[in-house]
CSV table of C-alpha atoms (C1' of nucleotides) in Angstrom, one decimal:
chain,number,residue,atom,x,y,z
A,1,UNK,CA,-3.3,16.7,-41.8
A,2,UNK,CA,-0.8,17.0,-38.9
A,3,UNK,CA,2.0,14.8,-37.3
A,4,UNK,CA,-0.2,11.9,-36.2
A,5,UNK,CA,0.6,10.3,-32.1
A,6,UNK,CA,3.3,8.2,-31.6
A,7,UNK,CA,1.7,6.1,-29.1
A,8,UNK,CA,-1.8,4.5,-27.9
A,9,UNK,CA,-2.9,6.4,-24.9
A,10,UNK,CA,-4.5,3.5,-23.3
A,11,UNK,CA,-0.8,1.8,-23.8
A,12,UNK,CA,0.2,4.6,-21.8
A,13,UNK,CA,-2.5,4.2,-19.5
A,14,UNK,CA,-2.0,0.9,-18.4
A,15,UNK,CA,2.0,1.7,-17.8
A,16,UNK,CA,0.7,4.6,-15.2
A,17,UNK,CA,-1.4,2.4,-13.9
A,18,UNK,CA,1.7,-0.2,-12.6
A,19,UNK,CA,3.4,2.5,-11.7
A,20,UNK,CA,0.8,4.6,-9.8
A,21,UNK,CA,-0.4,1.1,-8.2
A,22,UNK,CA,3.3,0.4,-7.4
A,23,UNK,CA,4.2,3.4,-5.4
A,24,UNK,CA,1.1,5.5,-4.9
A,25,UNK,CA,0.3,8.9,-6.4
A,26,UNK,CA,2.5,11.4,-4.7
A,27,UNK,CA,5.5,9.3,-4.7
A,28,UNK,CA,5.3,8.6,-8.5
A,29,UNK,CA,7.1,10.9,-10.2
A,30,UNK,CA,6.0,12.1,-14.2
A,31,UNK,CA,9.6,10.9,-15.0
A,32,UNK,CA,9.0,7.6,-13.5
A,33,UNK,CA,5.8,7.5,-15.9
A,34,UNK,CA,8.0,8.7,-18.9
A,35,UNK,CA,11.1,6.4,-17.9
A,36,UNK,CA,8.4,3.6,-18.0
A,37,UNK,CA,6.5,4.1,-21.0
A,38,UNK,CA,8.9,5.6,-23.0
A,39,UNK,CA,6.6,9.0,-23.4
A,40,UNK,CA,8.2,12.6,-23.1
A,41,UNK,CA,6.7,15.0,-20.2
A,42,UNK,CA,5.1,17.5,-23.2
A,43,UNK,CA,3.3,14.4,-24.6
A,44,UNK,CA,1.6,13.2,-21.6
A,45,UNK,CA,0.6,16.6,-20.8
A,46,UNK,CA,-0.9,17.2,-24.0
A,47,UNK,CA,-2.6,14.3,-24.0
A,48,UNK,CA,-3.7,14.1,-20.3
A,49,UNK,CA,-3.3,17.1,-18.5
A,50,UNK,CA,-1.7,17.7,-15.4
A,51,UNK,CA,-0.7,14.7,-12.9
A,52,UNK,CA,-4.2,14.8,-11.2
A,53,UNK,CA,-6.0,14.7,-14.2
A,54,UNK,CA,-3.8,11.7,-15.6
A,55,UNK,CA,-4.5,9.7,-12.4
A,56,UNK,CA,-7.8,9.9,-12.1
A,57,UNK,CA,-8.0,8.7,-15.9
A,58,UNK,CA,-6.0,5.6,-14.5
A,59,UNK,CA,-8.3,5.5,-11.3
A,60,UNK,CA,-11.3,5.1,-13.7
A,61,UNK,CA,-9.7,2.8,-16.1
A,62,UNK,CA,-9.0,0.2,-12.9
A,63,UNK,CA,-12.5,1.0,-11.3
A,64,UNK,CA,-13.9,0.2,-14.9
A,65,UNK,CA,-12.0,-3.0,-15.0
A,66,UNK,CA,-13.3,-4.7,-12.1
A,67,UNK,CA,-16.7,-3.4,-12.6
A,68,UNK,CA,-16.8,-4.5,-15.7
A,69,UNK,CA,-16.2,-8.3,-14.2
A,70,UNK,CA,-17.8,-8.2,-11.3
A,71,UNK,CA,-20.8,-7.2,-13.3
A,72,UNK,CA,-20.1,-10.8,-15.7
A,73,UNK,CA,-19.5,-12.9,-12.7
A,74,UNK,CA,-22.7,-11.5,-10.2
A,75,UNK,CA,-24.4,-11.9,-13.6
A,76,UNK,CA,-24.1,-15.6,-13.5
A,77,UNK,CA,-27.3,-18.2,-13.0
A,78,UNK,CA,-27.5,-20.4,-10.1
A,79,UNK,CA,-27.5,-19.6,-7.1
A,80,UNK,CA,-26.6,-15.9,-5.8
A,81,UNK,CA,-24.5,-17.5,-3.3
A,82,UNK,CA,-22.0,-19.0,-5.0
A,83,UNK,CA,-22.0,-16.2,-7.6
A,84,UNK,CA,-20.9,-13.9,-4.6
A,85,UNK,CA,-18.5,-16.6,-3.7
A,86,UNK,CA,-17.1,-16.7,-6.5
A,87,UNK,CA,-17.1,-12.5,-6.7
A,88,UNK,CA,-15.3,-12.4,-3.6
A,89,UNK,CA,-12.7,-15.4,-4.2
A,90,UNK,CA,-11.9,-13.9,-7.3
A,91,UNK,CA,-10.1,-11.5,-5.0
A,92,UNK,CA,-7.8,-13.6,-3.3
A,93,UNK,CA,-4.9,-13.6,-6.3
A,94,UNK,CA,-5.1,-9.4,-5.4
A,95,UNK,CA,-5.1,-9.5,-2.0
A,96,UNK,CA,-2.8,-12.3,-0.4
A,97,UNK,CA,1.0,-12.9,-1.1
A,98,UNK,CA,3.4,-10.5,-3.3
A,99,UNK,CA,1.2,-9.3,-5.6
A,100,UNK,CA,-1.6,-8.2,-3.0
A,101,UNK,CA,1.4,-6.1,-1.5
A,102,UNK,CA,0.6,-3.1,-3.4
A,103,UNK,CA,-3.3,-3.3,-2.1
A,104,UNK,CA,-6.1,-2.1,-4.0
A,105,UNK,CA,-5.3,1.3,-6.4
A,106,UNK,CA,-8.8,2.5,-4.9
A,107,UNK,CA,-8.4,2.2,-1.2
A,108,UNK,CA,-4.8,3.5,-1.4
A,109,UNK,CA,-5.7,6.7,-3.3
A,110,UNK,CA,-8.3,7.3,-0.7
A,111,UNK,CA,-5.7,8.3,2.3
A,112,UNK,CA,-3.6,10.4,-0.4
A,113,UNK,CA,-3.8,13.6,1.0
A,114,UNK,CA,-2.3,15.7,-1.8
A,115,UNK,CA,-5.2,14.4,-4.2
A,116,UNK,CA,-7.9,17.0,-5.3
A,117,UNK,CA,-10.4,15.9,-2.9
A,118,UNK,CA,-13.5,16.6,-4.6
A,119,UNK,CA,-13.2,14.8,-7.3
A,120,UNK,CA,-11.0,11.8,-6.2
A,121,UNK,CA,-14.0,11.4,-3.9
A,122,UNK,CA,-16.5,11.7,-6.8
A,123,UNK,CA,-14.7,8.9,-8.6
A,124,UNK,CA,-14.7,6.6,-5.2
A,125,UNK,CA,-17.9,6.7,-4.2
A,126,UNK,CA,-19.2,6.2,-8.0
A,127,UNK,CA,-17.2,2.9,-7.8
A,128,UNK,CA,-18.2,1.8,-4.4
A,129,UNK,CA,-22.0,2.8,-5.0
A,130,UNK,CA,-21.7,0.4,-8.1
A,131,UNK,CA,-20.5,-2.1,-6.5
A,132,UNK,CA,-22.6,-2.3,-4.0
A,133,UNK,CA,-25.7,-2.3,-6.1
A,134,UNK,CA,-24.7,-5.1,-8.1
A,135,UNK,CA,-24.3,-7.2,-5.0
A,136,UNK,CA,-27.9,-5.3,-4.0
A,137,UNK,CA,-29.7,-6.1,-6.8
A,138,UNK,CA,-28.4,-9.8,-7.0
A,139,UNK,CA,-29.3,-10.7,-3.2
A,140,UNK,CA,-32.2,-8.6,-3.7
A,141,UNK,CA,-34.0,-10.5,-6.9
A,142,UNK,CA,-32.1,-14.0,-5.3
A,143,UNK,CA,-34.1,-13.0,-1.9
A,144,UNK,CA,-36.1,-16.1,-1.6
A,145,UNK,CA,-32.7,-18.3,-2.0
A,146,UNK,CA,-31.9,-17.4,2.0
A,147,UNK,CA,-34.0,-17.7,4.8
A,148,UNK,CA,-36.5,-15.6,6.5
A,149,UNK,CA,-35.3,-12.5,7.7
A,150,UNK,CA,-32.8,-12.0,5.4
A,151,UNK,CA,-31.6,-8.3,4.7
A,152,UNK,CA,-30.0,-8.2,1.3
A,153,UNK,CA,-29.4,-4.6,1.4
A,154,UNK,CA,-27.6,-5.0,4.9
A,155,UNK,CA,-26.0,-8.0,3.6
A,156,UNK,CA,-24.3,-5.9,0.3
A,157,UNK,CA,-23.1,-3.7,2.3
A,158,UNK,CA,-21.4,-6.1,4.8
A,159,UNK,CA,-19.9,-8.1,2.0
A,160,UNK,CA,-18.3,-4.4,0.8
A,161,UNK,CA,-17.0,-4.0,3.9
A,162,UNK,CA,-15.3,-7.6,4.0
A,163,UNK,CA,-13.9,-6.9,0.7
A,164,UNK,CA,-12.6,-3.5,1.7
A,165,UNK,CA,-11.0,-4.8,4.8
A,166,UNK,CA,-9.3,-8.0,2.5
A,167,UNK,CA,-7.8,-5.3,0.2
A,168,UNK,CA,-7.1,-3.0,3.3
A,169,UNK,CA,-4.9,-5.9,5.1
A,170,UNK,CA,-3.7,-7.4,2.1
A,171,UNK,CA,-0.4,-4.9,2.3
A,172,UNK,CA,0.9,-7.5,5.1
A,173,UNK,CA,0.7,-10.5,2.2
A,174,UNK,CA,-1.4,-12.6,4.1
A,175,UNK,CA,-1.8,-16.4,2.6
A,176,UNK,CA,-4.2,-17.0,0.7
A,177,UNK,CA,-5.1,-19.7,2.5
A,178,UNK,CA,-6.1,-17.6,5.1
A,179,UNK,CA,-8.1,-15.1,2.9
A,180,UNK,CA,-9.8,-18.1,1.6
A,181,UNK,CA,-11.1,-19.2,5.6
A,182,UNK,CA,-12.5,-15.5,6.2
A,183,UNK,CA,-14.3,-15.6,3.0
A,184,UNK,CA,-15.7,-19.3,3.6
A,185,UNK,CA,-16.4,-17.9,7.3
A,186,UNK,CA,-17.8,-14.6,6.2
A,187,UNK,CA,-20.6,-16.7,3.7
A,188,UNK,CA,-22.0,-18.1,6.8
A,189,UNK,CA,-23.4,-14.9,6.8
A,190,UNK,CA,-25.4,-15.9,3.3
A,191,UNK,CA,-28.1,-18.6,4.5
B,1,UNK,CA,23.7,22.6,33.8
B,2,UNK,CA,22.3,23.5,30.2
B,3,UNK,CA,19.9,24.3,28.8
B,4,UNK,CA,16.5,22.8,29.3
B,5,UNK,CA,14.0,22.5,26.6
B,6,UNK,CA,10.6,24.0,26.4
B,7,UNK,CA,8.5,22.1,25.1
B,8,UNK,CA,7.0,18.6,26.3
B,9,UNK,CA,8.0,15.6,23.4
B,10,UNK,CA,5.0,14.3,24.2
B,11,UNK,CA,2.9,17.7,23.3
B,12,UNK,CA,4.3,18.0,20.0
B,13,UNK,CA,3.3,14.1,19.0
B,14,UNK,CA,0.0,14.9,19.9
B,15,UNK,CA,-0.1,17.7,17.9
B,16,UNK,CA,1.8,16.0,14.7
B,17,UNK,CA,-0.6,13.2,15.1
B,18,UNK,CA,-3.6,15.0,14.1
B,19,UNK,CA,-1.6,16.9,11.5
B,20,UNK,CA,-0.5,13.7,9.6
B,21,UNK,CA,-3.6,11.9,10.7
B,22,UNK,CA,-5.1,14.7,8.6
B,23,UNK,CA,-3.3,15.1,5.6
B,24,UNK,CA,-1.2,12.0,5.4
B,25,UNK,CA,2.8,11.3,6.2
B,26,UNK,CA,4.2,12.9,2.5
B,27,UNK,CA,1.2,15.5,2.1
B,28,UNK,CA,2.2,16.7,5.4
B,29,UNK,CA,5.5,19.4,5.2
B,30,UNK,CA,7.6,19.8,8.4
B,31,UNK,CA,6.6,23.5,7.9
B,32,UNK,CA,3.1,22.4,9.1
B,33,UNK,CA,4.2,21.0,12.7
B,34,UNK,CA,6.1,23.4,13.1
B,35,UNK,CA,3.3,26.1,12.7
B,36,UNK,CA,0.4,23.9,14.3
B,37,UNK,CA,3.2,23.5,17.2
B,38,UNK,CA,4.9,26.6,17.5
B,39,UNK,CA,8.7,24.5,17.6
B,40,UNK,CA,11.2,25.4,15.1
B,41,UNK,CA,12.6,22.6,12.4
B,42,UNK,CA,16.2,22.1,14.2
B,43,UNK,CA,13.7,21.2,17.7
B,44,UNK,CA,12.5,19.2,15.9
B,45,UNK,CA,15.2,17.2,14.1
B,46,UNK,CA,17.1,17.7,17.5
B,47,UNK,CA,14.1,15.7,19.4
B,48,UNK,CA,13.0,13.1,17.1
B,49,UNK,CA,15.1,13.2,14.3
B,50,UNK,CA,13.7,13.1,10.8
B,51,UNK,CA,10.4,13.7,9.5
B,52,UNK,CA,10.2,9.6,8.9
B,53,UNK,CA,11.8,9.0,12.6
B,54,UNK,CA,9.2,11.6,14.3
B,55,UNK,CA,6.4,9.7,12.2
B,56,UNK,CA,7.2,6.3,13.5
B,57,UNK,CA,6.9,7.9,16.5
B,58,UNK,CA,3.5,9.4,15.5
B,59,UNK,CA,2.7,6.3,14.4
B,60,UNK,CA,3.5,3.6,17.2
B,61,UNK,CA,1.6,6.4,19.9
B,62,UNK,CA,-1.3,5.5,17.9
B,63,UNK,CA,-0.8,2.3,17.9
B,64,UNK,CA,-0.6,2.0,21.7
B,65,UNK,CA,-3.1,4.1,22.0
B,66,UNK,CA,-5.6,2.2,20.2
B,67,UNK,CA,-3.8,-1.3,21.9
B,68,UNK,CA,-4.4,-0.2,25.0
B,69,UNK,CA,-7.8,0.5,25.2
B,70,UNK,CA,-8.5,-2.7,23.1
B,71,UNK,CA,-6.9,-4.5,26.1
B,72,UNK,CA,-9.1,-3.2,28.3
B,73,UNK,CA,-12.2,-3.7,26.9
B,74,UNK,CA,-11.4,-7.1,25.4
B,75,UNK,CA,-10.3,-8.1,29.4
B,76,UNK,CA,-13.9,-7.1,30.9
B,77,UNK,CA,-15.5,-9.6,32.7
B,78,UNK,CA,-19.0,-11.2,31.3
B,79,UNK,CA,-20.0,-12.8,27.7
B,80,UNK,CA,-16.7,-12.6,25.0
B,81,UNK,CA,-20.2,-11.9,22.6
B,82,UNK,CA,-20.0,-8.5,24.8
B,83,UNK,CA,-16.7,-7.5,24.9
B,84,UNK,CA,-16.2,-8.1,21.2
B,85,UNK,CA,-19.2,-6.2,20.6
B,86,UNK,CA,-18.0,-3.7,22.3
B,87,UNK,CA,-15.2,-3.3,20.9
B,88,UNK,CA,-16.2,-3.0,17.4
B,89,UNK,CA,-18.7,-0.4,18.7
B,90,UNK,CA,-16.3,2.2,20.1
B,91,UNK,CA,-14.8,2.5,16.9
B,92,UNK,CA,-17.7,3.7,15.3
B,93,UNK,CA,-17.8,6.9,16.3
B,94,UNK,CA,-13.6,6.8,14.1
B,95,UNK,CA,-15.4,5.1,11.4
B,96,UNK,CA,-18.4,7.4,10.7
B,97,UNK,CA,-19.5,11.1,10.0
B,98,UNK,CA,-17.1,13.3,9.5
B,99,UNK,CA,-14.6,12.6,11.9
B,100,UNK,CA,-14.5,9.5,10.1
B,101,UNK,CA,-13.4,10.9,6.7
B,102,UNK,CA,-9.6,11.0,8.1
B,103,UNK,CA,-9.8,6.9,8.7
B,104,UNK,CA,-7.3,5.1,10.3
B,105,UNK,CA,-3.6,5.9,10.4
B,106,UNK,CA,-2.4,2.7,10.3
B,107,UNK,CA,-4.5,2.1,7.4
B,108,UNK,CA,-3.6,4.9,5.8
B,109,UNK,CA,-0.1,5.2,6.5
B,110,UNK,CA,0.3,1.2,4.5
B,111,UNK,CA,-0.1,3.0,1.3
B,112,UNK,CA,2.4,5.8,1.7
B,113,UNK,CA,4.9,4.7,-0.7
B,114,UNK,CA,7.3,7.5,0.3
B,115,UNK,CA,7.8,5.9,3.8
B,116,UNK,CA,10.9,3.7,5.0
B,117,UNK,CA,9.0,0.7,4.4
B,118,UNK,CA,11.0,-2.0,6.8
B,119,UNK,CA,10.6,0.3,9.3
B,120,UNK,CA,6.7,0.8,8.5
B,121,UNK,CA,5.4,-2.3,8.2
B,122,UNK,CA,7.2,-3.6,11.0
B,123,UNK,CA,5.1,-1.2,13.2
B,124,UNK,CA,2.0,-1.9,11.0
B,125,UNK,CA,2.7,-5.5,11.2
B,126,UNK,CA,3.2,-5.6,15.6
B,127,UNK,CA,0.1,-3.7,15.6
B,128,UNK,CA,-2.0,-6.1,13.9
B,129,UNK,CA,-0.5,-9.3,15.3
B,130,UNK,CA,-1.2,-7.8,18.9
B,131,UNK,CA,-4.5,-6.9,18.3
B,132,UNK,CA,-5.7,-10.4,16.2
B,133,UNK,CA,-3.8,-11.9,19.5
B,134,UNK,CA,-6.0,-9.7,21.9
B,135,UNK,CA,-9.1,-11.2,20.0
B,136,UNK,CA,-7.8,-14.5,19.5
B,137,UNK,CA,-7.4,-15.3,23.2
B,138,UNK,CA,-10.6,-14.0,24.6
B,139,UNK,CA,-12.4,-15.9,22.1
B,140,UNK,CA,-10.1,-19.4,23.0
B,141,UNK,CA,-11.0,-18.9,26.6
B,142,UNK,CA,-14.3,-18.4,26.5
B,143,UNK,CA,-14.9,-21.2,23.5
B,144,UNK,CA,-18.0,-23.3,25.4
B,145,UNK,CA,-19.6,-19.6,24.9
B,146,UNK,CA,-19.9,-20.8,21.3
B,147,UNK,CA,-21.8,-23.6,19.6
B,148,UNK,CA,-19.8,-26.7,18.7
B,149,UNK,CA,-17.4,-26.3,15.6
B,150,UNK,CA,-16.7,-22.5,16.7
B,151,UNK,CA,-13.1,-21.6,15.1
B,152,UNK,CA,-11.9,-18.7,17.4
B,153,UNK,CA,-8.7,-18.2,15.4
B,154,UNK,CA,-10.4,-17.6,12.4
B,155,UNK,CA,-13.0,-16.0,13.8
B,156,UNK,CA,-10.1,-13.3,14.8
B,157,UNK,CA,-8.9,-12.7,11.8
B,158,UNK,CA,-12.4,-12.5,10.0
B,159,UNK,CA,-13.1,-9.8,13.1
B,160,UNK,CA,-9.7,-7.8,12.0
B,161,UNK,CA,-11.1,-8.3,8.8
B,162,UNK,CA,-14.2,-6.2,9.5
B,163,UNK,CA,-12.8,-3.7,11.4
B,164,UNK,CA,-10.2,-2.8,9.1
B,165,UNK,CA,-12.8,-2.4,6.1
B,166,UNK,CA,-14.9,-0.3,8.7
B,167,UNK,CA,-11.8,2.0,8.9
B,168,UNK,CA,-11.3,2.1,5.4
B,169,UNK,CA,-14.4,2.4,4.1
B,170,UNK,CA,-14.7,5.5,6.7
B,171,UNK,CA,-13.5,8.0,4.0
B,172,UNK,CA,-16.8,8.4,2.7
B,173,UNK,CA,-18.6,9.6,6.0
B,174,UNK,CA,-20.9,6.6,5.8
B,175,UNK,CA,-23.7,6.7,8.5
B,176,UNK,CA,-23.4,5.4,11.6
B,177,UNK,CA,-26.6,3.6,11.8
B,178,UNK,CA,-25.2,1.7,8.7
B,179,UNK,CA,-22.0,1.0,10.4
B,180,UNK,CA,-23.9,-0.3,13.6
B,181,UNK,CA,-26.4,-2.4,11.3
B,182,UNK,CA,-23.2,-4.1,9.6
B,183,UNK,CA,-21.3,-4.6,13.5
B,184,UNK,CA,-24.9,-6.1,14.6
B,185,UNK,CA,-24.6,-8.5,11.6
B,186,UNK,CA,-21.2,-9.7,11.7
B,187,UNK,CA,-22.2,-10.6,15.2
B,188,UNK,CA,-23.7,-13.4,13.8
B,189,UNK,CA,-20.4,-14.9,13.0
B,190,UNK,CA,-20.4,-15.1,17.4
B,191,UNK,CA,-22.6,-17.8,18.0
C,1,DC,C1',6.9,19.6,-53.5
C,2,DT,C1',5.4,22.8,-50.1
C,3,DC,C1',2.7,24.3,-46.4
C,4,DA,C1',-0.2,24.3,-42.3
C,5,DT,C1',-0.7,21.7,-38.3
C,6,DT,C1',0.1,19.0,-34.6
C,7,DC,C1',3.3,16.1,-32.1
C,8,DT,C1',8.1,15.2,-30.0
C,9,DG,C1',12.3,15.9,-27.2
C,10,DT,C1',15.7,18.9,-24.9
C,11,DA,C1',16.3,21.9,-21.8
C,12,DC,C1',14.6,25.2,-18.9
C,13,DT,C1',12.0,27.7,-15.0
C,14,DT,C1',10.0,27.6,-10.7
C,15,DA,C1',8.0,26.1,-6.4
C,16,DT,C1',8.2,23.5,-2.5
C,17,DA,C1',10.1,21.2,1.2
C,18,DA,C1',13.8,18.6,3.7
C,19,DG,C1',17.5,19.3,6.3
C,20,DT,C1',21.4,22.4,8.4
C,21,DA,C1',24.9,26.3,9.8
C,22,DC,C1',25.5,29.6,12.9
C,23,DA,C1',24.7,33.0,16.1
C,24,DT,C1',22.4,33.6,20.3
C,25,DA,C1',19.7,32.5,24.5
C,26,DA,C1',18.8,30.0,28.8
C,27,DC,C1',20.1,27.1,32.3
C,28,DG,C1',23.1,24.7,36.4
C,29,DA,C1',27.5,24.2,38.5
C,30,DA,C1',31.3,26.1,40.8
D,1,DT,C1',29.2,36.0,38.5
D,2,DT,C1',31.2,33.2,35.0
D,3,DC,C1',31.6,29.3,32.2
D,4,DG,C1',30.3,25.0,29.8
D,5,DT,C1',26.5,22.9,27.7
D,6,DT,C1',22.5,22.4,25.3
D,7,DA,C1',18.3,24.5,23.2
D,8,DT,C1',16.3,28.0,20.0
D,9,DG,C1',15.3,30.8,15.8
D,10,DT,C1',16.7,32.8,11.5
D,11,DA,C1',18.1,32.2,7.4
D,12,DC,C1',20.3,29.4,4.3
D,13,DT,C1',21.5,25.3,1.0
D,14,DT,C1',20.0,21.8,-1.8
D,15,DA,C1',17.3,18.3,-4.1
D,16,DT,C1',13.4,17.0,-6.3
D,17,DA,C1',9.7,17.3,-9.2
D,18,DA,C1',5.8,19.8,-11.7
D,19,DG,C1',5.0,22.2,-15.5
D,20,DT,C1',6.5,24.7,-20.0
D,21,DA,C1',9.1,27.3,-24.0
D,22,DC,C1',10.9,26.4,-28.1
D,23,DA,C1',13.0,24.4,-32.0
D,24,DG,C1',12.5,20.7,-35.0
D,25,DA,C1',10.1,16.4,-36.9
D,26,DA,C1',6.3,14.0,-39.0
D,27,DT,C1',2.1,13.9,-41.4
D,28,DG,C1',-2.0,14.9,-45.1
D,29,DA,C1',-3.9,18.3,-48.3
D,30,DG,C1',-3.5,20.8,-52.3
DNA sequence: CTCATTCTGTACTTATAAGTACATAACGAA
DNA sequence: TTCGTTATGTACTTATAAGTACAGAATGAG
């Protein structure tokens, strides 16, 4: 009954995501995001709202994403450790050579300081609590796979910080070869 | 035989540190220093140049600052085990509560996309290299403090590793009990 | 076919912030 | 004291980018 969208907002999404990702929130301009999808200011703003609101949409749709996976691959029988290997090394393609350049979209928002703060925050910790429970809950019901003493809840949280500090120093474009002897090193810690 | 000027260089780079430490290189307006200061813009610009010139300053103060120290406590005499320890300690108090929240400038700074980026991750890069080096030789010379089969190179990285997820993991205040319990069991990677 | 409704694109307003022109002030030398 | 030199402060220019007004286009209903 009325002049129907020209575009799939999830399209548009995953444009502003590249872009965004590319070049961080404050230095992305909306007509870098229309230039790159092809969308007219009014449009986005219609269908978004401002630039804050827009960019947390795309924060949510990448925090999605690699929940999303991380839940299939922790999910996995055998044994908890190589599921976690296999969790972490899945990383390596994002955070060593060109591509890891750009970092991880999460981390990077973080530090922006021009952000709304409360709820960039919000979104964050919602994706960093996740993630640590599904590494939680996996060492946790896997307990009796490691030896005596073993803290699984400790033990999540260290593999989070591991994985922040891979995405954290992947803006250097480390090789992956390297990445890959931390990671072997770091599942020493899994025994 | 003209006229001097009134203010100490070294003041106002103390005070501009905690402003962009705070709010970030591009969130931060010139406007800012020069209220938190008290110097007018063309002092400015007449003493460091532009905003990015007077932030690589910013930034490679920190980066001493944070060098020097680390060459300190890295140099003490007794168990590497120790030092290292200790050095991942003192940055808790960075990494932690709410002085935490701010992270680490270096860290931070990576994902500015507004920032010359030559000039940037050269800094970023010296930084790194001299503190993995700082790591890297205590833990060669005191190798027979480690069981057969110790790497100390890529113990050094994963250590860098660590630290730099503390520091960005720090923008959510985590506790710093937690960050302790995590330093205590990456320790195990020292053996 | 026509109308109500919602989307689209051009072109605008407005705010912010980087960088600077210029007049003036403070100093040392002679 | 006077002059050359360099710093300071006010007030400006200018560029960029967020957000919007408005006229016109595209659709389904009746």
């Amino acid at each position: 009954m009325a002049r129907p969208r020209s575009f799939d907002p999830d399209d548009v999404l995953e444009i502003a995501r590249q872009v965004f990702w590319q070049k961080g929130f404050q230095a992305t301009s909306l007509d870098e995001i229309t230039a790159a999808s092809g969308i007219a200011k009014p449009s986005l703003y219609a269908a978004f709202g401002d630039k804050h609101a827009l960019f947390l949409r795309v924060l949510d749709r990448y925090h999605d994403g690699i929940l999303g996976w991380a839940e299939r691959v922790l999910a996995q029988p055998g044994p908890a450790r190589e599921a976690i290997r296999q969790w972490l090394t899945g990383f390596i393609p994002y955070c060593s050579g060109e591509k890891g350049q750009r970092g991880c979209l999460s981390i990077n928002s973080a530090t922006d300081g021009s952000l709304d703060q409360a709820a960039l925050r919000k979104s964050i910790e919602r994706y960093n609590r996740r993630l640590e429970e599904l590494l939680r809950t996996r060492l946790r019901a896997d307990r009796e796979q490691f030896k005596k003493g073993f803290d699984p809840d400790i033990t999540a949280h260290t593999i989070m910080v591991v994985h922040a500090g891979l995405m954290a120093l992947a803006h250097q474009t480390p090789d992956s070869k390297q990445v890959k002897a931390v990671i072997e090193q770091v599942m020493g810690l899994l025994a």
